[in-house]
PDB file of C-alpha atoms and ligand atoms in Angstrom:
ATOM      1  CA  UNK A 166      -8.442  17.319  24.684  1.00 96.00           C
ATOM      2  CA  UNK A 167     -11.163  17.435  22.638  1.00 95.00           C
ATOM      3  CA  UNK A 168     -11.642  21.344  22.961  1.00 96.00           C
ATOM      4  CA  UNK A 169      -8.263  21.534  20.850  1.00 97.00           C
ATOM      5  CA  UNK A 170     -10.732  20.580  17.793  1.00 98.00           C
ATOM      6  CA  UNK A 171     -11.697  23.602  15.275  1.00 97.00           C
ATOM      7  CA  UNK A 172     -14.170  21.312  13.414  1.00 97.00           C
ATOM      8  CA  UNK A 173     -15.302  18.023  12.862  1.00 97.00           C
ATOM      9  CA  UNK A 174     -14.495  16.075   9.293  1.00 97.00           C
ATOM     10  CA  UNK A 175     -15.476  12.749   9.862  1.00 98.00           C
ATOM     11  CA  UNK A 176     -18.058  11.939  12.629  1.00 98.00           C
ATOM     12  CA  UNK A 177     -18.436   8.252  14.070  1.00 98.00           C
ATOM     13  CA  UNK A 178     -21.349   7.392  12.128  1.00 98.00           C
ATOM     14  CA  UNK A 179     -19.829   8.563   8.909  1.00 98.00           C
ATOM     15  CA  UNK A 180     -16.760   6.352   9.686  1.00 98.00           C
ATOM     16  CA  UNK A 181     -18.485   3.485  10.715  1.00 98.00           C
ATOM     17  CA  UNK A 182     -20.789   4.138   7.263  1.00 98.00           C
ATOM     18  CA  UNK A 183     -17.445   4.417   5.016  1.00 98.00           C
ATOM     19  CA  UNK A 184     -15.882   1.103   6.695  1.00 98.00           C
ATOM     20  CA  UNK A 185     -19.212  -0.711   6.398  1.00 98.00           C
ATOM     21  CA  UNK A 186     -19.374  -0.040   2.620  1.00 98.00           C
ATOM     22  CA  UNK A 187     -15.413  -0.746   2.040  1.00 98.00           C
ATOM     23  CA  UNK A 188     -16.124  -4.014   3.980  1.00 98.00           C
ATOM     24  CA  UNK A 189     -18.291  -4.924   1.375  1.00 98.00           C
ATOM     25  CA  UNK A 190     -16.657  -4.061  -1.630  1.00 98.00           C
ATOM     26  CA  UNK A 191     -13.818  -5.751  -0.726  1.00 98.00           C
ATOM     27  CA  UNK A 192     -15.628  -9.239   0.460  1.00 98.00           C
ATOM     28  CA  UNK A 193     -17.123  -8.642  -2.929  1.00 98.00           C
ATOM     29  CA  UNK A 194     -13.793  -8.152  -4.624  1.00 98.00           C
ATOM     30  CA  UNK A 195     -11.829 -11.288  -3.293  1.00 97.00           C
ATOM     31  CA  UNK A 196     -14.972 -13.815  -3.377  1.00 94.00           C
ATOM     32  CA  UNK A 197     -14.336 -15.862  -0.711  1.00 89.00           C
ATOM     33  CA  UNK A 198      -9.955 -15.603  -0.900  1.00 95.00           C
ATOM     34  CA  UNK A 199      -8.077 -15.963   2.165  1.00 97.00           C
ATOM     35  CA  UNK A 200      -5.845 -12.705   2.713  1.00 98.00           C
ATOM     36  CA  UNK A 201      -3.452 -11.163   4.779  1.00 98.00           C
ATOM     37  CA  UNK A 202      -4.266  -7.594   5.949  1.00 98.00           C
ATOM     38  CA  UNK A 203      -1.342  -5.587   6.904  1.00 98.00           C
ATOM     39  CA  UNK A 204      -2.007  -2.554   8.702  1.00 98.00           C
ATOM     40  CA  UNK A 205       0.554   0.036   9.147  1.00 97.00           C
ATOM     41  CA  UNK A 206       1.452   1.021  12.840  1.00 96.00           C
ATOM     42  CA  UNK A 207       0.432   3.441  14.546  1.00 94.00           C
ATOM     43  CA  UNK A 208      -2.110   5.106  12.541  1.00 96.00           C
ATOM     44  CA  UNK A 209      -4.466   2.339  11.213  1.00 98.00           C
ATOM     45  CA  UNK A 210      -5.253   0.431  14.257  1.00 97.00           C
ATOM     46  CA  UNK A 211      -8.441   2.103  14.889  1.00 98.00           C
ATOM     47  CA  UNK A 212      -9.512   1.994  10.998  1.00 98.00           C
ATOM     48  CA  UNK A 213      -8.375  -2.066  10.624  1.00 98.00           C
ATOM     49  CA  UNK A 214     -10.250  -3.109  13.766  1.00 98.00           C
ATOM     50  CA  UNK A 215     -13.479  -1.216  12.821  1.00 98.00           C
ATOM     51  CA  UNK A 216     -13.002  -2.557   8.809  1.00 98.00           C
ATOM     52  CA  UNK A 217     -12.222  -6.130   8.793  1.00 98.00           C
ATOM     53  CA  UNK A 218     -15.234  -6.581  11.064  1.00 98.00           C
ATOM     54  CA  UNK A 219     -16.979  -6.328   7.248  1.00 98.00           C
ATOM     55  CA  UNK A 220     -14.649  -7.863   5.435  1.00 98.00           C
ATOM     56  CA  UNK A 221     -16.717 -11.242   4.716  1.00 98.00           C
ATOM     57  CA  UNK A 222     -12.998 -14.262   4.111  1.00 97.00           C
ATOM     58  CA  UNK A 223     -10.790 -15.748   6.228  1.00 98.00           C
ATOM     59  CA  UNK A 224      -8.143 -13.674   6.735  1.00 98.00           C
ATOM     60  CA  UNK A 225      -5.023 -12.845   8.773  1.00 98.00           C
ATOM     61  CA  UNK A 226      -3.089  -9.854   9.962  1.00 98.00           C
ATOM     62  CA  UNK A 227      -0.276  -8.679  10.383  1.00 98.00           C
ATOM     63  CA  UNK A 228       1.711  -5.234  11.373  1.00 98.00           C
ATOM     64  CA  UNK A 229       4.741  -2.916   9.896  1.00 96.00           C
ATOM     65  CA  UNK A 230       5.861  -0.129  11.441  1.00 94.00           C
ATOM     66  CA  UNK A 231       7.827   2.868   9.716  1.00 88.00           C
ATOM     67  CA  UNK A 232       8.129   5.956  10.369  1.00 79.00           C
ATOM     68  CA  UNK A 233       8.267   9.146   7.567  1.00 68.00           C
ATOM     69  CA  UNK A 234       7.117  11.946  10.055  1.00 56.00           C
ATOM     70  CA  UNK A 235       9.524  13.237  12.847  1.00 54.00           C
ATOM     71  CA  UNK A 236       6.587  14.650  15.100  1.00 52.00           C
ATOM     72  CA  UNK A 237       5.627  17.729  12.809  1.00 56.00           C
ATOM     73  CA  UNK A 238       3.169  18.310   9.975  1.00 57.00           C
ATOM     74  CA  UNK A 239       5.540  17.967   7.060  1.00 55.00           C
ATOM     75  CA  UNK A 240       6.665  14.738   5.802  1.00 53.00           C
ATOM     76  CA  UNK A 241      10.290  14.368   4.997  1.00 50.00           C
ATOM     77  CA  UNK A 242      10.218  11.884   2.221  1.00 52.00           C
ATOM     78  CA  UNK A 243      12.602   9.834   4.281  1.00 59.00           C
ATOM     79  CA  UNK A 244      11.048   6.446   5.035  1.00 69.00           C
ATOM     80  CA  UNK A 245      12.661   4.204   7.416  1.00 79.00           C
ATOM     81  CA  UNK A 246      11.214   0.120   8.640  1.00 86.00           C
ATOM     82  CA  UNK A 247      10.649   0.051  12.077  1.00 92.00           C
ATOM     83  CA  UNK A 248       8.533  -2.824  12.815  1.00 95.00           C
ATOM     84  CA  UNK A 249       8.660  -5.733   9.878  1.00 95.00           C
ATOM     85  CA  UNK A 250       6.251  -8.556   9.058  1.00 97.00           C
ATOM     86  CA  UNK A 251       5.972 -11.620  11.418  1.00 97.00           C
ATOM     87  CA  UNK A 252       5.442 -14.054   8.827  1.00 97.00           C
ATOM     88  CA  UNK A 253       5.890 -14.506   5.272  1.00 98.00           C
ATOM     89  CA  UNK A 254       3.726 -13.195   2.535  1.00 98.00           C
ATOM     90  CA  UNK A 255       5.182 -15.068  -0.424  1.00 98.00           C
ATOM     91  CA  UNK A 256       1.997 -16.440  -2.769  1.00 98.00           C
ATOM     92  CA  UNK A 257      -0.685 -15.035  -0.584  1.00 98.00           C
ATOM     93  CA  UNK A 258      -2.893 -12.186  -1.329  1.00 98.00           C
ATOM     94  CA  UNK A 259      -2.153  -8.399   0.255  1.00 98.00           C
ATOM     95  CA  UNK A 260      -4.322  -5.770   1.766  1.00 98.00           C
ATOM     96  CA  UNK A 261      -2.709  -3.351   3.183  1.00 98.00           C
ATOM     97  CA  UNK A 262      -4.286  -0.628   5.122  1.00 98.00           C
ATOM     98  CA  UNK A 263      -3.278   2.843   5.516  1.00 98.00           C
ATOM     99  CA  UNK A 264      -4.917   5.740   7.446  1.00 97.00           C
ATOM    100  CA  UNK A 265      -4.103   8.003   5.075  1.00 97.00           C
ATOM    101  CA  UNK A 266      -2.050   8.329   1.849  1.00 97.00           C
ATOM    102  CA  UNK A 267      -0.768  11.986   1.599  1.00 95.00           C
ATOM    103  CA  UNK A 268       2.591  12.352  -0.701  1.00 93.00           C
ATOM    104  CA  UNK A 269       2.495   8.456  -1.397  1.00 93.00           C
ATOM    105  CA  UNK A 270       6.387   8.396  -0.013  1.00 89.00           C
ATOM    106  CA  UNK A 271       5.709   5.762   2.810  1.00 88.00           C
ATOM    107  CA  UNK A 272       2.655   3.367   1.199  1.00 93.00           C
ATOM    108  CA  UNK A 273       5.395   3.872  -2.046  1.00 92.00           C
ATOM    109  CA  UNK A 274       8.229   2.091  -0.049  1.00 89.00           C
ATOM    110  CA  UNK A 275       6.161  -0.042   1.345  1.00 92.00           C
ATOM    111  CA  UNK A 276       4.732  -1.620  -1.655  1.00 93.00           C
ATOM    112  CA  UNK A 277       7.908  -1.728  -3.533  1.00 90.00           C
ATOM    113  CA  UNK A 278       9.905  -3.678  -0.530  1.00 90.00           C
ATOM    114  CA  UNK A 279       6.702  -6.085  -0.240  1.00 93.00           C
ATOM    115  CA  UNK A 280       6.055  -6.639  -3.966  1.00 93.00           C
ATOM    116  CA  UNK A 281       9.661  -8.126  -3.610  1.00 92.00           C
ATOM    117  CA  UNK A 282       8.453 -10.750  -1.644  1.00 94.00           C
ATOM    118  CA  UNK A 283       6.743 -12.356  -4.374  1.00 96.00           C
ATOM    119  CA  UNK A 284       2.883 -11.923  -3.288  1.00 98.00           C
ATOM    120  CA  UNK A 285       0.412 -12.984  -5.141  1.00 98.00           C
ATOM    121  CA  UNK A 286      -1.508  -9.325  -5.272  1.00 98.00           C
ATOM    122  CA  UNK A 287      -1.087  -6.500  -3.311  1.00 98.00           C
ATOM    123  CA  UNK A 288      -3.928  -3.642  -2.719  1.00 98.00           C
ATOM    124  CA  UNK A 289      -4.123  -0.633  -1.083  1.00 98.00           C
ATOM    125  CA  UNK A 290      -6.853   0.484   1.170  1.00 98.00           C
ATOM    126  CA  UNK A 291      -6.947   4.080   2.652  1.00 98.00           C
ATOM    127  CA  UNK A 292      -9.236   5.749   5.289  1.00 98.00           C
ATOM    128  CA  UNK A 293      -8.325   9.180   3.905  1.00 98.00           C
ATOM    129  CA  UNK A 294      -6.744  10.324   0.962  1.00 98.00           C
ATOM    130  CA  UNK A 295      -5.238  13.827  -0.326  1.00 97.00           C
ATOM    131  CA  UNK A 296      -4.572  13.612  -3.889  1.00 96.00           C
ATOM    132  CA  UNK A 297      -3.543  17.139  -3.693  1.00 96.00           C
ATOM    133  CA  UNK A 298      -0.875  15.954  -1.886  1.00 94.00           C
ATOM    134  CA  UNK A 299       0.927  13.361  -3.984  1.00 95.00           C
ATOM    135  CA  UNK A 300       4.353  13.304  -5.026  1.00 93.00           C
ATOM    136  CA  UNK A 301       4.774   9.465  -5.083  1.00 93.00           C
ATOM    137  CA  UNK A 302       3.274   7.373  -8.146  1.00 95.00           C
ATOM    138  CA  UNK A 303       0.560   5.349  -6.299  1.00 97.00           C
ATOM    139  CA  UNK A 304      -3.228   5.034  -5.593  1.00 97.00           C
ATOM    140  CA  UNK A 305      -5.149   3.221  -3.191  1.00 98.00           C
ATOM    141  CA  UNK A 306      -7.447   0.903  -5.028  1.00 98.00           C
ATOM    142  CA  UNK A 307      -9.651   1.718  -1.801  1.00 98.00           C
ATOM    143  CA  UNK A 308     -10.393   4.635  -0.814  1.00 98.00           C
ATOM    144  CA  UNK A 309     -12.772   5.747   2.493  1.00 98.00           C
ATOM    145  CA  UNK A 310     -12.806   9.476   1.455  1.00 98.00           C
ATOM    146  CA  UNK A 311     -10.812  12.184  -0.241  1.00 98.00           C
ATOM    147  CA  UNK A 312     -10.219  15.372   1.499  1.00 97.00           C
ATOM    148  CA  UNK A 313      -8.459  18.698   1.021  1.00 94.00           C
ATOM    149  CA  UNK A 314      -4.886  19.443   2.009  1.00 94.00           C
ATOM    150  CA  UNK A 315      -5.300  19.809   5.690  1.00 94.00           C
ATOM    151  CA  UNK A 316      -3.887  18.319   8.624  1.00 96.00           C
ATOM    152  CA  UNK A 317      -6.221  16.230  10.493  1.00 98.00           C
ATOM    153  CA  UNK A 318      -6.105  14.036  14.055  1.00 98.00           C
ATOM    154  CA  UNK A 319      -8.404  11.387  15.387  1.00 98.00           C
ATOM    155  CA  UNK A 320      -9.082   7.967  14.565  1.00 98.00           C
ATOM    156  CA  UNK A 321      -5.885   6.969  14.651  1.00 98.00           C
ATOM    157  CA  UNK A 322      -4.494   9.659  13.377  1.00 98.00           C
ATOM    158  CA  UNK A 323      -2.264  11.731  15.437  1.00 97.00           C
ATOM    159  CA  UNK A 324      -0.308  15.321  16.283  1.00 97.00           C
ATOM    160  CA  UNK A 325       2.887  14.514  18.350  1.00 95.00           C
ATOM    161  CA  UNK A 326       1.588  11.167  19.007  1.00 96.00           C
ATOM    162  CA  UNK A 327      -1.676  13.223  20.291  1.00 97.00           C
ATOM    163  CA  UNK A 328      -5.090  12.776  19.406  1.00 98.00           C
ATOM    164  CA  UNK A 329      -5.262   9.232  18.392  1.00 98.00           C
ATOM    165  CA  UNK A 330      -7.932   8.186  20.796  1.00 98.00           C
ATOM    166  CA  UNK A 331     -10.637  10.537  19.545  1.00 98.00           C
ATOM    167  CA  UNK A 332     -13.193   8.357  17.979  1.00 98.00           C
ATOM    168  CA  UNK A 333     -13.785  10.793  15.213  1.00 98.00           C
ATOM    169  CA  UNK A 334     -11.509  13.127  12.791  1.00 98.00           C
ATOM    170  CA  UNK A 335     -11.118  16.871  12.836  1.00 98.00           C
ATOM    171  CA  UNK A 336      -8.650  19.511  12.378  1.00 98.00           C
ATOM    172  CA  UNK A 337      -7.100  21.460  15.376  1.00 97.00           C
ATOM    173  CA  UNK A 338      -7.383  24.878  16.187  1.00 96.00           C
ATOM    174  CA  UNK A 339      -4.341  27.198  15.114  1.00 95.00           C
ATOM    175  CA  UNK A 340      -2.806  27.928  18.367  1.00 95.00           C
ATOM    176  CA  UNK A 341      -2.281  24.334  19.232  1.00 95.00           C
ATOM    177  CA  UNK A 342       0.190  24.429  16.572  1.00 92.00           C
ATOM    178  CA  UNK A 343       2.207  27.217  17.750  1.00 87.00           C
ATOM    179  CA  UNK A 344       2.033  26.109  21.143  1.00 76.00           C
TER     180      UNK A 344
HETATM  181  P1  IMP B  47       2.857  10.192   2.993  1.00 50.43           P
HETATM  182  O1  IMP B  47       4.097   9.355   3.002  1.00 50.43           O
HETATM  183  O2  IMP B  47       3.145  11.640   2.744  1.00 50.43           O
HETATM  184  O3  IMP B  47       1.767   9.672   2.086  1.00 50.43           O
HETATM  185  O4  IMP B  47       2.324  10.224   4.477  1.00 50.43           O
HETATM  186  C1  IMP B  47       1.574   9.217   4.998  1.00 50.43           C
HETATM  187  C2  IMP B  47       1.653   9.246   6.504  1.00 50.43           C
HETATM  188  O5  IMP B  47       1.785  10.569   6.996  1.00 50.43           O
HETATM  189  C3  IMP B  47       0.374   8.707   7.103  1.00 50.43           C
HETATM  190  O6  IMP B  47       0.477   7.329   7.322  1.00 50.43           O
HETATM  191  C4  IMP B  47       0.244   9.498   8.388  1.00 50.43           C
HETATM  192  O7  IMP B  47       0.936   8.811   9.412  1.00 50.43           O
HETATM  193  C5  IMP B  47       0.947  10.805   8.108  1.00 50.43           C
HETATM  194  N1  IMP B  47      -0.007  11.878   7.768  1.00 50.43           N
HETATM  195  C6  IMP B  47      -0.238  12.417   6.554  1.00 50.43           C
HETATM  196  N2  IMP B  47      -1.183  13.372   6.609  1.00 50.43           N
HETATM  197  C7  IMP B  47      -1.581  13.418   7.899  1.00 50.43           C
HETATM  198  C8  IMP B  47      -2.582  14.201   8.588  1.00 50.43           C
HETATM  199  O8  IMP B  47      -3.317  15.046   8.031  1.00 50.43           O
HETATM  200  N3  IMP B  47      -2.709  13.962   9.923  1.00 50.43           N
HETATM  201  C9  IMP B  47      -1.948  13.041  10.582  1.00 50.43           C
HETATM  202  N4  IMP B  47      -1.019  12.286   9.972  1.00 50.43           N
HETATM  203  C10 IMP B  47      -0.836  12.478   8.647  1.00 50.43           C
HETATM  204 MG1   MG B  48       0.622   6.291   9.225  1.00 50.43          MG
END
């Protein structure tokens, strides 16, 4: 698997560095708050587990699933809720965290359907972000690192639900597209 990697982006001690320092800017931002992080399936599972490790308040989490890509490289814009929240979120405090935040069409319809719910405050964290990329009208208020417009797997982050188990991010070689 990991020969299908043109180059490495990320390595594992620059992503434990970047969720080490957004650990901390967080704990510093909430000052002791409880919060609920909601991490947003599948991508993010690696990222939440390795951030709220430094994120210094009581907190809880919880999962949504939706899904805006249909196995390609090309979002569609078309966002639909797959998983929901377990529990309520009315009058607490929201992180949600995102592996990356391309067009803004997903973490968009997200935080419109959840502001609804009358939180408290709602956030964005992302691992990754292409402002390049956006269509949408949102920002992450956290943001791990900005990168160019290219497609990249690891960490989460996947090709055909491929790739998600490397424990750093890259881009693929060309031919694995066409394959
Ligand atoms: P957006 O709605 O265009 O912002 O897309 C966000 C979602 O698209 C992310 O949560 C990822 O699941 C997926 N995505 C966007 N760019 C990439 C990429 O470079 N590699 C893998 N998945 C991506
Ligand atoms: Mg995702």
């Amino acid at each position: 698997m990991r020969d299908d990697l043109k180059d490495v982006l990320l390595s594992e001690e620059d992503i434990h560095q970047i969720c080490k320092d957004l650990g901390e800017e967080i704990t510093a931002a909430y000052k002791g708050k409880p919060l609920v992080c909601i991490g947003i399936l599948k991508g993010s599972v690696m990222f939440m587990a390795d951030l709220i490790k430094y994120i210094d308040t009581h907190l809880a989490i919880d999962f949504m699933d939706v899904s805006s890509y249909h196995g390609g490289t090309e979002s569609t814009g078309e966002v639909q809720i797959l998983k929901d929240l377990s529990s309520s979120i009315e009058n607490k405090d929201i992180l949600i965290i995102e592996d990356i935040l391309e067009t803004g069409t997903t973490l968009k319809s997200i935080t419109d359907l959840l502001e609804s719910r009358r939180v408290n405050s709602l956030e964005i964290v992302t691992l990754l972000d292409k402002p390049n990329r956006r269509k949408a009208n949102i920002e992450a208020k956290y943001v791990g690192k900005k990168i160019p417009d290219e497609f990249v797997v690891g960490y989460g982050l996947d090709y055909a639900e491929n790739y998600r188990n490397l424990p750093y991010i890259g881009t693929l070689k060309p031919e694995i597209y066409s394959k």
